[in-house]
């Protein structure tokens, strides 16, 4: 009975810590986004749209850089690096496509003079641009296969002639066996 109570207490405590960690991580992420948003909070709606449109070519150049790395990895037949870069490239493409749609939505919000919607869309575009930059940094960390051994390898063994030919694990033919001591009584 005590073991099951302890198990439940441990499980409940772990759940509370897990939830606290998730809440803390979300609050830290939200504060980082708010700092960027506060930095650009003074922008007018047309300036937000202009800045968002400037992000698009930057994100496209990020995708092109990773695409070049992926092409080089494929030419070198480096499967590991190629897979890593392809994954990063597909994530960058998703961010670019999403940002393109959000830029269009931002343009619509600016034309309707909807500042709340425009700020929301601009914040999302900023996050997508930051994600694209982070993915480029991750792509630069992709490692490939070890290329130290190309071709067939050969092994050469040299045995020291001073080592005896006998196997030390073999039991000798004429072992030396000592006689056990004679039993005697302590009263004798």
Short mmCIF file of N, CA and C in Angstrom, two decimals:
data_model
loop_
_atom_site.label_atom_id
_atom_site.label_comp_id
_atom_site.label_asym_id
_atom_site.label_seq_id
_atom_site.Cartn_x
_atom_site.Cartn_y
_atom_site.Cartn_z
N UNK A 1 0.82 -1.19 0.00
CA UNK A 1 0.00 0.00 0.00
C UNK A 1 0.86 1.26 0.00
N UNK A 2 1.94 1.25 0.82
CA UNK A 2 2.81 2.42 0.91
C UNK A 2 3.54 2.65 -0.42
N UNK A 3 3.91 1.55 -1.08
CA UNK A 3 4.63 1.69 -2.35
C UNK A 3 3.75 2.35 -3.40
N UNK A 4 2.45 2.01 -3.43
CA UNK A 4 1.57 2.61 -4.43
C UNK A 4 1.32 4.09 -4.12
N UNK A 5 1.25 4.45 -2.84
CA UNK A 5 1.08 5.87 -2.47
C UNK A 5 2.31 6.66 -2.87
N UNK A 6 3.50 6.07 -2.64
CA UNK A 6 4.73 6.76 -3.03
C UNK A 6 4.80 6.91 -4.54
N UNK A 7 4.38 5.88 -5.27
CA UNK A 7 4.42 5.94 -6.73
C UNK A 7 3.50 7.05 -7.23
N UNK A 8 2.27 7.14 -6.65
CA UNK A 8 1.35 8.19 -7.07
C UNK A 8 1.88 9.57 -6.72
N UNK A 9 2.49 9.70 -5.56
CA UNK A 9 3.04 11.00 -5.16
C UNK A 9 4.17 11.41 -6.09
N UNK A 10 5.00 10.43 -6.45
CA UNK A 10 6.10 10.72 -7.37
C UNK A 10 5.58 11.10 -8.74
N UNK A 11 4.57 10.40 -9.21
CA UNK A 11 3.97 10.69 -10.52
C UNK A 11 3.33 12.07 -10.51
N UNK A 12 2.61 12.40 -9.46
CA UNK A 12 1.97 13.72 -9.37
C UNK A 12 3.01 14.83 -9.31
N UNK A 13 4.07 14.61 -8.53
CA UNK A 13 5.13 15.62 -8.44
C UNK A 13 5.81 15.83 -9.78
N UNK A 14 6.05 14.74 -10.49
CA UNK A 14 6.67 14.86 -11.82
C UNK A 14 5.77 15.61 -12.79
N UNK A 15 4.47 15.35 -12.71
CA UNK A 15 3.53 16.06 -13.58
C UNK A 15 3.52 17.55 -13.31
N UNK A 16 3.55 17.92 -12.02
CA UNK A 16 3.57 19.33 -11.66
C UNK A 16 4.84 20.00 -12.17
N UNK A 17 5.98 19.33 -12.00
CA UNK A 17 7.25 19.90 -12.49
C UNK A 17 7.25 20.03 -13.99
N UNK A 18 6.70 19.04 -14.68
CA UNK A 18 6.64 19.09 -16.14
C UNK A 18 5.79 20.27 -16.60
N UNK A 19 4.62 20.42 -16.00
CA UNK A 19 3.74 21.53 -16.37
C UNK A 19 4.39 22.88 -16.07
N UNK A 20 5.08 22.97 -14.94
CA UNK A 20 5.76 24.21 -14.59
C UNK A 20 6.85 24.53 -15.60
N UNK A 21 7.59 23.51 -16.04
CA UNK A 21 8.64 23.72 -17.03
C UNK A 21 8.08 24.18 -18.36
N UNK A 22 6.94 23.59 -18.79
CA UNK A 22 6.32 24.01 -20.05
C UNK A 22 5.82 25.44 -19.93
N UNK A 23 5.20 25.77 -18.79
CA UNK A 23 4.71 27.13 -18.59
C UNK A 23 5.86 28.13 -18.58
N UNK A 24 6.96 27.76 -17.93
CA UNK A 24 8.12 28.64 -17.89
C UNK A 24 8.70 28.84 -19.28
N UNK A 25 8.80 27.75 -20.06
CA UNK A 25 9.34 27.85 -21.42
C UNK A 25 8.44 28.73 -22.29
N UNK A 26 7.12 28.59 -22.15
CA UNK A 26 6.22 29.42 -22.92
C UNK A 26 6.32 30.88 -22.52
N UNK A 27 6.45 31.14 -21.23
CA UNK A 27 6.55 32.53 -20.81
C UNK A 27 7.85 33.17 -21.30
N UNK A 28 8.94 32.39 -21.35
CA UNK A 28 10.20 32.94 -21.87
C UNK A 28 10.09 33.22 -23.36
N UNK A 29 9.42 32.33 -24.11
CA UNK A 29 9.24 32.54 -25.54
C UNK A 29 8.38 33.77 -25.78
N UNK A 30 7.30 33.89 -25.02
CA UNK A 30 6.43 35.04 -25.20
C UNK A 30 7.15 36.35 -24.92
N UNK A 31 8.02 36.38 -23.91
CA UNK A 31 8.73 37.61 -23.61
C UNK A 31 9.72 37.96 -24.70
N UNK A 32 10.32 36.95 -25.34
CA UNK A 32 11.26 37.22 -26.42
C UNK A 32 10.52 37.83 -27.61
N UNK A 33 9.32 37.32 -27.89
CA UNK A 33 8.55 37.85 -29.00
C UNK A 33 8.09 39.27 -28.67
N UNK A 34 7.71 39.52 -27.44
CA UNK A 34 7.26 40.85 -27.06
C UNK A 34 8.38 41.87 -27.17
N UNK A 35 9.61 41.46 -26.86
CA UNK A 35 10.73 42.39 -26.98
C UNK A 35 10.90 42.82 -28.42
N UNK A 36 10.83 41.85 -29.37
CA UNK A 36 10.95 42.20 -30.78
C UNK A 36 9.77 43.06 -31.22
N UNK A 37 8.58 42.70 -30.74
CA UNK A 37 7.40 43.47 -31.12
C UNK A 37 7.46 44.87 -30.55
N UNK A 38 7.96 45.02 -29.33
CA UNK A 38 8.05 46.35 -28.74
C UNK A 38 9.07 47.19 -29.49
N UNK A 39 10.12 46.55 -30.01
CA UNK A 39 11.13 47.28 -30.77
C UNK A 39 10.51 47.90 -32.02
N UNK A 40 9.60 47.17 -32.66
CA UNK A 40 8.97 47.66 -33.87
C UNK A 40 7.56 48.17 -33.63
N UNK A 41 7.18 48.41 -32.38
CA UNK A 41 5.83 48.87 -32.07
C UNK A 41 5.57 50.28 -32.58
N UNK A 42 6.63 51.03 -32.77
CA UNK A 42 6.46 52.42 -33.21
C UNK A 42 6.36 52.54 -34.72
N UNK A 43 6.40 51.44 -35.42
CA UNK A 43 6.29 51.49 -36.87
C UNK A 43 4.84 51.77 -37.28
N UNK A 44 4.70 52.53 -38.34
CA UNK A 44 3.36 52.75 -38.88
C UNK A 44 2.96 51.51 -39.68
N UNK A 45 1.70 51.42 -40.05
CA UNK A 45 1.23 50.25 -40.80
C UNK A 45 1.96 50.10 -42.14
N UNK A 46 2.14 51.16 -42.92
CA UNK A 46 2.90 50.99 -44.17
C UNK A 46 4.38 50.60 -43.92
N UNK A 47 4.96 51.09 -42.82
CA UNK A 47 6.33 50.70 -42.51
C UNK A 47 6.42 49.22 -42.14
N UNK A 48 5.40 48.73 -41.42
CA UNK A 48 5.37 47.30 -41.11
C UNK A 48 5.32 46.47 -42.38
N UNK A 49 4.48 46.89 -43.31
CA UNK A 49 4.35 46.17 -44.58
C UNK A 49 5.66 46.22 -45.36
N UNK A 50 6.29 47.38 -45.38
CA UNK A 50 7.58 47.51 -46.08
C UNK A 50 8.64 46.62 -45.45
N UNK A 51 8.73 46.63 -44.12
CA UNK A 51 9.71 45.80 -43.41
C UNK A 51 9.45 44.32 -43.67
N UNK A 52 8.19 43.91 -43.64
CA UNK A 52 7.84 42.51 -43.90
C UNK A 52 8.22 42.11 -45.31
N UNK A 53 8.01 43.01 -46.26
CA UNK A 53 8.40 42.71 -47.65
C UNK A 53 9.92 42.61 -47.79
N UNK A 54 10.66 43.32 -46.95
CA UNK A 54 12.13 43.22 -46.97
C UNK A 54 12.61 41.89 -46.40
N UNK A 55 11.83 41.30 -45.51
CA UNK A 55 12.20 40.00 -44.92
C UNK A 55 12.15 38.88 -45.95
N UNK A 56 11.23 38.96 -46.91
CA UNK A 56 11.03 37.89 -47.88
C UNK A 56 12.30 37.59 -48.68
N UNK A 57 13.00 38.56 -49.28
CA UNK A 57 14.24 38.23 -50.00
C UNK A 57 15.32 37.65 -49.08
N UNK A 58 15.35 38.11 -47.82
CA UNK A 58 16.33 37.55 -46.88
C UNK A 58 16.06 36.06 -46.66
N UNK A 59 14.79 35.73 -46.49
CA UNK A 59 14.42 34.33 -46.28
C UNK A 59 14.69 33.50 -47.53
N UNK A 60 14.44 34.10 -48.71
CA UNK A 60 14.74 33.39 -49.96
C UNK A 60 16.23 33.13 -50.11
N UNK A 61 17.06 34.08 -49.69
CA UNK A 61 18.51 33.86 -49.78
C UNK A 61 18.96 32.81 -48.77
N UNK A 62 18.29 32.74 -47.62
CA UNK A 62 18.58 31.66 -46.66
C UNK A 62 18.31 30.30 -47.29
N UNK A 63 17.17 30.19 -47.97
CA UNK A 63 16.81 28.93 -48.63
C UNK A 63 17.80 28.59 -49.73
N UNK A 64 18.24 29.61 -50.48
CA UNK A 64 19.20 29.35 -51.57
C UNK A 64 20.54 28.88 -51.03
N UNK A 65 20.97 29.44 -49.90
CA UNK A 65 22.25 29.03 -49.31
C UNK A 65 22.20 27.57 -48.85
N UNK A 66 21.12 27.19 -48.21
CA UNK A 66 21.00 25.80 -47.75
C UNK A 66 20.83 24.88 -48.95
N UNK A 67 20.15 25.34 -50.00
CA UNK A 67 20.00 24.53 -51.22
C UNK A 67 21.36 24.24 -51.84
N UNK A 68 22.26 25.24 -51.85
CA UNK A 68 23.62 25.01 -52.38
C UNK A 68 24.37 23.98 -51.54
N UNK A 69 24.24 24.07 -50.22
CA UNK A 69 24.89 23.10 -49.36
C UNK A 69 24.35 21.70 -49.60
N UNK A 70 23.04 21.59 -49.78
CA UNK A 70 22.42 20.28 -50.02
C UNK A 70 22.87 19.71 -51.36
N UNK A 71 22.99 20.57 -52.38
CA UNK A 71 23.46 20.10 -53.69
C UNK A 71 24.91 19.60 -53.61
N UNK A 72 25.75 20.32 -52.88
CA UNK A 72 27.14 19.89 -52.70
C UNK A 72 27.21 18.56 -51.98
N UNK A 73 26.38 18.37 -50.97
CA UNK A 73 26.38 17.11 -50.22
C UNK A 73 25.92 15.95 -51.11
N UNK A 74 24.95 16.21 -51.98
CA UNK A 74 24.49 15.16 -52.90
C UNK A 74 25.57 14.81 -53.92
N UNK A 75 26.30 15.81 -54.41
CA UNK A 75 27.38 15.55 -55.36
C UNK A 75 28.49 14.74 -54.72
N UNK A 76 28.71 14.93 -53.44
CA UNK A 76 29.75 14.20 -52.72
C UNK A 76 29.24 12.84 -52.22
N UNK A 77 27.98 12.53 -52.53
CA UNK A 77 27.35 11.28 -52.10
C UNK A 77 27.38 11.12 -50.58
N UNK A 78 27.23 12.23 -49.88
CA UNK A 78 27.20 12.23 -48.42
C UNK A 78 25.74 12.15 -47.98
N UNK A 79 25.28 10.94 -47.74
CA UNK A 79 23.86 10.70 -47.46
C UNK A 79 23.44 11.36 -46.15
N UNK A 80 24.25 11.25 -45.13
CA UNK A 80 23.89 11.78 -43.81
C UNK A 80 23.71 13.29 -43.87
N UNK A 81 24.68 13.98 -44.43
CA UNK A 81 24.60 15.43 -44.52
C UNK A 81 23.48 15.87 -45.46
N UNK A 82 23.30 15.12 -46.52
CA UNK A 82 22.25 15.44 -47.48
C UNK A 82 20.87 15.35 -46.84
N UNK A 83 20.64 14.32 -46.03
CA UNK A 83 19.35 14.18 -45.35
C UNK A 83 19.14 15.30 -44.34
N UNK A 84 20.17 15.64 -43.60
CA UNK A 84 20.07 16.72 -42.61
C UNK A 84 19.74 18.04 -43.30
N UNK A 85 20.45 18.35 -44.37
CA UNK A 85 20.23 19.61 -45.08
C UNK A 85 18.87 19.64 -45.76
N UNK A 86 18.44 18.51 -46.29
CA UNK A 86 17.11 18.45 -46.92
C UNK A 86 16.01 18.73 -45.91
N UNK A 87 16.18 18.20 -44.70
CA UNK A 87 15.20 18.47 -43.65
C UNK A 87 15.16 19.95 -43.31
N UNK A 88 16.33 20.56 -43.13
CA UNK A 88 16.38 22.00 -42.81
C UNK A 88 15.81 22.83 -43.95
N UNK A 89 16.12 22.42 -45.19
CA UNK A 89 15.63 23.16 -46.35
C UNK A 89 14.11 23.10 -46.45
N UNK A 90 13.54 21.93 -46.18
CA UNK A 90 12.08 21.83 -46.25
C UNK A 90 11.42 22.69 -45.16
N UNK A 91 12.04 22.76 -43.98
CA UNK A 91 11.50 23.61 -42.93
C UNK A 91 11.60 25.10 -43.31
N UNK A 92 12.70 25.47 -43.97
CA UNK A 92 12.84 26.86 -44.42
C UNK A 92 11.79 27.18 -45.47
N UNK A 93 11.54 26.23 -46.38
CA UNK A 93 10.52 26.46 -47.41
C UNK A 93 9.14 26.65 -46.78
N UNK A 94 8.84 25.89 -45.75
CA UNK A 94 7.55 26.06 -45.06
C UNK A 94 7.48 27.46 -44.44
N UNK A 95 8.58 27.90 -43.81
CA UNK A 95 8.59 29.24 -43.21
C UNK A 95 8.43 30.32 -44.27
N UNK A 96 9.10 30.16 -45.41
CA UNK A 96 9.01 31.16 -46.49
C UNK A 96 7.59 31.20 -47.06
N UNK A 97 7.02 30.02 -47.31
CA UNK A 97 5.66 29.99 -47.87
C UNK A 97 4.65 30.58 -46.90
N UNK A 98 4.80 30.25 -45.61
CA UNK A 98 3.90 30.80 -44.61
C UNK A 98 4.05 32.31 -44.51
N UNK A 99 5.29 32.78 -44.55
CA UNK A 99 5.54 34.23 -44.48
C UNK A 99 4.94 34.93 -45.69
N UNK A 100 5.02 34.32 -46.87
CA UNK A 100 4.44 34.93 -48.07
C UNK A 100 2.94 35.14 -47.89
N UNK A 101 2.26 34.12 -47.38
CA UNK A 101 0.83 34.26 -47.13
C UNK A 101 0.53 35.31 -46.08
N UNK A 102 1.36 35.35 -45.06
CA UNK A 102 1.15 36.34 -43.98
C UNK A 102 1.43 37.76 -44.48
N UNK A 103 2.37 37.92 -45.40
CA UNK A 103 2.64 39.25 -45.96
C UNK A 103 1.42 39.73 -46.75
N UNK A 104 0.80 38.80 -47.49
CA UNK A 104 -0.43 39.18 -48.21
C UNK A 104 -1.53 39.59 -47.23
N UNK A 105 -1.67 38.83 -46.14
CA UNK A 105 -2.67 39.16 -45.12
C UNK A 105 -2.35 40.50 -44.45
N UNK A 106 -1.06 40.75 -44.23
CA UNK A 106 -0.65 42.03 -43.65
C UNK A 106 -1.00 43.17 -44.59
N UNK A 107 -0.78 42.96 -45.88
CA UNK A 107 -1.15 43.99 -46.87
C UNK A 107 -2.65 44.28 -46.84
N UNK A 108 -3.44 43.23 -46.68
CA UNK A 108 -4.89 43.42 -46.59
C UNK A 108 -5.26 44.18 -45.32
N UNK A 109 -4.60 43.85 -44.20
CA UNK A 109 -4.88 44.54 -42.94
C UNK A 109 -4.47 46.01 -43.03
N UNK A 110 -3.37 46.29 -43.70
CA UNK A 110 -2.91 47.68 -43.86
C UNK A 110 -3.90 48.45 -44.74
N UNK A 111 -4.40 47.83 -45.80
CA UNK A 111 -5.34 48.53 -46.69
C UNK A 111 -6.67 48.80 -46.00
N UNK A 112 -7.04 47.94 -45.02
CA UNK A 112 -8.28 48.16 -44.26
C UNK A 112 -8.03 48.95 -42.98
N UNK A 113 -6.78 49.37 -42.77
CA UNK A 113 -6.38 50.15 -41.60
C UNK A 113 -6.71 49.43 -40.28
N UNK A 114 -6.51 48.10 -40.27
CA UNK A 114 -6.75 47.25 -39.09
C UNK A 114 -5.42 47.06 -38.37
N UNK A 115 -5.14 47.95 -37.40
CA UNK A 115 -3.81 47.94 -36.76
C UNK A 115 -3.59 46.71 -35.90
N UNK A 116 -4.63 46.21 -35.22
CA UNK A 116 -4.45 45.01 -34.39
C UNK A 116 -4.08 43.81 -35.25
N UNK A 117 -4.81 43.63 -36.32
CA UNK A 117 -4.51 42.49 -37.22
C UNK A 117 -3.15 42.67 -37.87
N UNK A 118 -2.79 43.87 -38.24
CA UNK A 118 -1.51 44.14 -38.87
C UNK A 118 -0.36 43.84 -37.90
N UNK A 119 -0.48 44.26 -36.65
CA UNK A 119 0.56 43.98 -35.65
C UNK A 119 0.70 42.48 -35.43
N UNK A 120 -0.43 41.78 -35.40
CA UNK A 120 -0.40 40.33 -35.22
C UNK A 120 0.33 39.65 -36.38
N UNK A 121 -0.04 40.02 -37.60
CA UNK A 121 0.60 39.41 -38.78
C UNK A 121 2.08 39.78 -38.85
N UNK A 122 2.42 41.01 -38.51
CA UNK A 122 3.82 41.43 -38.55
C UNK A 122 4.64 40.66 -37.54
N UNK A 123 4.09 40.42 -36.35
CA UNK A 123 4.80 39.64 -35.32
C UNK A 123 5.05 38.22 -35.81
N UNK A 124 4.05 37.61 -36.44
CA UNK A 124 4.22 36.25 -36.96
C UNK A 124 5.29 36.23 -38.05
N UNK A 125 5.31 37.23 -38.90
CA UNK A 125 6.32 37.29 -39.96
C UNK A 125 7.71 37.43 -39.36
N UNK A 126 7.84 38.22 -38.30
CA UNK A 126 9.13 38.36 -37.62
C UNK A 126 9.60 37.01 -37.05
N UNK A 127 8.67 36.28 -36.44
CA UNK A 127 9.01 34.98 -35.87
C UNK A 127 9.43 34.01 -36.97
N UNK A 128 8.74 34.04 -38.09
CA UNK A 128 9.09 33.17 -39.21
C UNK A 128 10.47 33.53 -39.78
N UNK A 129 10.78 34.81 -39.85
CA UNK A 129 12.10 35.23 -40.34
C UNK A 129 13.19 34.77 -39.38
N UNK A 130 12.94 34.92 -38.07
CA UNK A 130 13.91 34.45 -37.07
C UNK A 130 14.08 32.92 -37.15
N UNK A 131 12.98 32.21 -37.39
CA UNK A 131 13.05 30.75 -37.53
C UNK A 131 13.87 30.37 -38.74
N UNK A 132 13.72 31.10 -39.82
CA UNK A 132 14.50 30.83 -41.02
C UNK A 132 15.99 31.03 -40.75
N UNK A 133 16.34 32.08 -40.05
CA UNK A 133 17.75 32.33 -39.71
C UNK A 133 18.29 31.24 -38.80
N UNK A 134 17.47 30.79 -37.85
CA UNK A 134 17.90 29.72 -36.94
C UNK A 134 18.11 28.42 -37.70
N UNK A 135 17.27 28.15 -38.69
CA UNK A 135 17.42 26.93 -39.49
C UNK A 135 18.69 26.96 -40.33
N UNK A 136 19.08 28.13 -40.79
CA UNK A 136 20.35 28.25 -41.53
C UNK A 136 21.51 27.92 -40.59
N UNK A 137 21.45 28.42 -39.37
CA UNK A 137 22.50 28.11 -38.40
C UNK A 137 22.53 26.62 -38.10
N UNK A 138 21.36 25.99 -37.99
CA UNK A 138 21.32 24.54 -37.76
C UNK A 138 21.85 23.79 -38.98
N UNK A 139 21.56 24.27 -40.17
CA UNK A 139 22.05 23.62 -41.38
C UNK A 139 23.58 23.68 -41.45
N UNK A 140 24.16 24.75 -40.95
CA UNK A 140 25.61 24.85 -40.93
C UNK A 140 26.24 23.87 -39.94
N UNK A 141 25.43 23.34 -39.03
CA UNK A 141 25.93 22.37 -38.05
C UNK A 141 25.74 20.93 -38.53
N UNK A 142 25.11 20.71 -39.67
CA UNK A 142 24.92 19.35 -40.18
C UNK A 142 26.28 18.74 -40.46
N UNK A 143 26.48 17.52 -39.96
CA UNK A 143 27.74 16.83 -40.21
C UNK A 143 27.49 15.67 -41.14
N UNK A 144 28.50 15.31 -41.87
CA UNK A 144 28.36 14.22 -42.83
C UNK A 144 29.05 12.96 -42.38
N UNK A 145 29.18 12.06 -43.32
CA UNK A 145 29.82 10.79 -43.04
C UNK A 145 31.32 10.99 -42.88
N UNK A 146 31.95 10.10 -42.17
CA UNK A 146 33.40 10.15 -41.99
C UNK A 146 34.06 9.76 -43.32
N UNK A 147 34.89 10.64 -43.85
CA UNK A 147 35.53 10.36 -45.13
C UNK A 147 37.00 10.00 -44.96
N UNK A 148 37.39 9.62 -43.76
CA UNK A 148 38.79 9.29 -43.50
C UNK A 148 39.25 8.01 -44.16
N UNK A 149 38.33 7.09 -44.42
CA UNK A 149 38.70 5.80 -44.99
C UNK A 149 38.01 5.65 -46.33
N UNK A 150 38.75 5.93 -47.39
CA UNK A 150 38.21 5.81 -48.73
C UNK A 150 38.90 4.63 -49.39
N UNK A 151 38.14 3.74 -49.99
CA UNK A 151 38.70 2.56 -50.65
C UNK A 151 38.82 1.40 -49.68
N UNK A 152 39.47 0.33 -50.17
CA UNK A 152 39.63 -0.86 -49.34
C UNK A 152 40.80 -0.66 -48.38
N UNK A 153 40.67 -1.27 -47.22
CA UNK A 153 41.74 -1.18 -46.23
C UNK A 153 42.40 -2.55 -46.10
N UNK A 154 43.68 -2.55 -45.75
CA UNK A 154 44.42 -3.79 -45.52
C UNK A 154 44.98 -3.77 -44.12
N UNK A 155 45.11 -4.96 -43.53
CA UNK A 155 45.63 -5.09 -42.19
C UNK A 155 46.92 -5.89 -42.26
N UNK A 156 48.00 -5.38 -41.68
CA UNK A 156 49.28 -6.06 -41.63
C UNK A 156 49.60 -6.37 -40.17
N UNK A 157 49.91 -7.65 -39.90
CA UNK A 157 50.19 -8.09 -38.54
C UNK A 157 51.64 -8.51 -38.46
N UNK A 158 52.34 -8.00 -37.47
CA UNK A 158 53.72 -8.39 -37.22
C UNK A 158 53.78 -8.98 -35.81
N UNK A 159 54.30 -10.23 -35.71
CA UNK A 159 54.39 -10.91 -34.42
C UNK A 159 55.82 -10.83 -33.93
N UNK A 160 55.96 -10.42 -32.69
CA UNK A 160 57.28 -10.30 -32.07
C UNK A 160 57.87 -11.72 -31.91
N UNK A 161 59.07 -11.98 -32.43
CA UNK A 161 59.65 -13.33 -32.35
C UNK A 161 60.06 -13.72 -30.92
N UNK A 162 60.16 -12.79 -30.02
CA UNK A 162 60.56 -13.13 -28.65
C UNK A 162 59.39 -13.70 -27.83
N UNK A 163 58.19 -13.67 -28.37
CA UNK A 163 57.05 -14.22 -27.66
C UNK A 163 57.05 -15.74 -27.85
N UNK A 164 56.91 -16.53 -26.76
CA UNK A 164 56.94 -17.99 -26.90
C UNK A 164 55.72 -18.49 -27.67
N UNK A 165 55.88 -19.66 -28.32
CA UNK A 165 54.82 -20.24 -29.13
C UNK A 165 53.78 -20.98 -28.30
N UNK A 166 54.06 -21.25 -27.04
CA UNK A 166 53.13 -22.02 -26.22
C UNK A 166 51.96 -21.16 -25.78
N UNK A 167 50.87 -21.86 -25.59
CA UNK A 167 49.66 -21.18 -25.15
C UNK A 167 49.64 -21.22 -23.63
N UNK A 168 49.66 -20.07 -22.95
CA UNK A 168 49.70 -20.08 -21.49
C UNK A 168 48.40 -20.58 -20.85
N UNK A 169 47.35 -20.69 -21.63
CA UNK A 169 46.10 -21.16 -21.05
C UNK A 169 45.99 -22.69 -21.04
N UNK A 170 46.93 -23.38 -21.72
CA UNK A 170 46.92 -24.85 -21.71
C UNK A 170 47.39 -25.36 -20.36
N UNK A 171 46.76 -26.48 -19.90
CA UNK A 171 47.16 -27.12 -18.64
C UNK A 171 48.40 -27.97 -18.92
N UNK A 172 49.45 -27.87 -18.10
CA UNK A 172 50.67 -28.64 -18.38
C UNK A 172 50.45 -30.16 -18.27
N UNK A 173 51.30 -30.94 -19.01
CA UNK A 173 51.17 -32.40 -19.01
C UNK A 173 51.58 -33.00 -17.67
N UNK A 174 52.59 -32.51 -17.05
CA UNK A 174 53.04 -33.06 -15.76
C UNK A 174 52.96 -31.97 -14.70
N UNK A 175 51.76 -31.77 -14.19
CA UNK A 175 51.63 -30.70 -13.20
C UNK A 175 52.29 -31.07 -11.89
N UNK A 176 52.78 -30.10 -11.24
CA UNK A 176 53.38 -30.31 -9.92
C UNK A 176 52.24 -30.23 -8.91
N UNK A 177 52.03 -31.36 -8.22
CA UNK A 177 50.96 -31.41 -7.24
C UNK A 177 51.60 -31.66 -5.89
N UNK A 178 51.29 -30.85 -4.96
CA UNK A 178 51.86 -31.03 -3.62
C UNK A 178 50.96 -31.96 -2.82
N UNK A 179 51.59 -32.66 -1.87
CA UNK A 179 50.84 -33.57 -1.00
C UNK A 179 50.11 -32.75 0.03
N UNK A 180 48.86 -33.13 0.30
CA UNK A 180 48.15 -32.40 1.34
C UNK A 180 48.73 -32.71 2.71
N UNK A 181 48.63 -31.83 3.65
CA UNK A 181 49.19 -32.09 4.97
C UNK A 181 48.44 -33.22 5.67
N UNK A 182 49.12 -33.90 6.56
CA UNK A 182 48.53 -34.99 7.29
C UNK A 182 47.64 -34.42 8.37
N UNK A 183 46.49 -35.08 8.51
CA UNK A 183 45.57 -34.61 9.54
C UNK A 183 46.05 -35.08 10.90
N UNK A 184 45.95 -34.23 11.84
CA UNK A 184 46.31 -34.64 13.20
C UNK A 184 45.30 -34.04 14.16
N UNK A 185 45.16 -34.67 15.26
CA UNK A 185 44.20 -34.24 16.27
C UNK A 185 44.87 -33.25 17.20
N UNK A 186 44.14 -32.27 17.71
CA UNK A 186 44.73 -31.33 18.61
C UNK A 186 45.07 -31.95 19.97
N UNK A 187 44.51 -33.09 20.22
CA UNK A 187 44.80 -33.75 21.50
C UNK A 187 45.99 -34.67 21.42
N UNK A 188 46.54 -34.91 20.34
CA UNK A 188 47.65 -35.85 20.21
C UNK A 188 48.93 -35.26 20.49
#
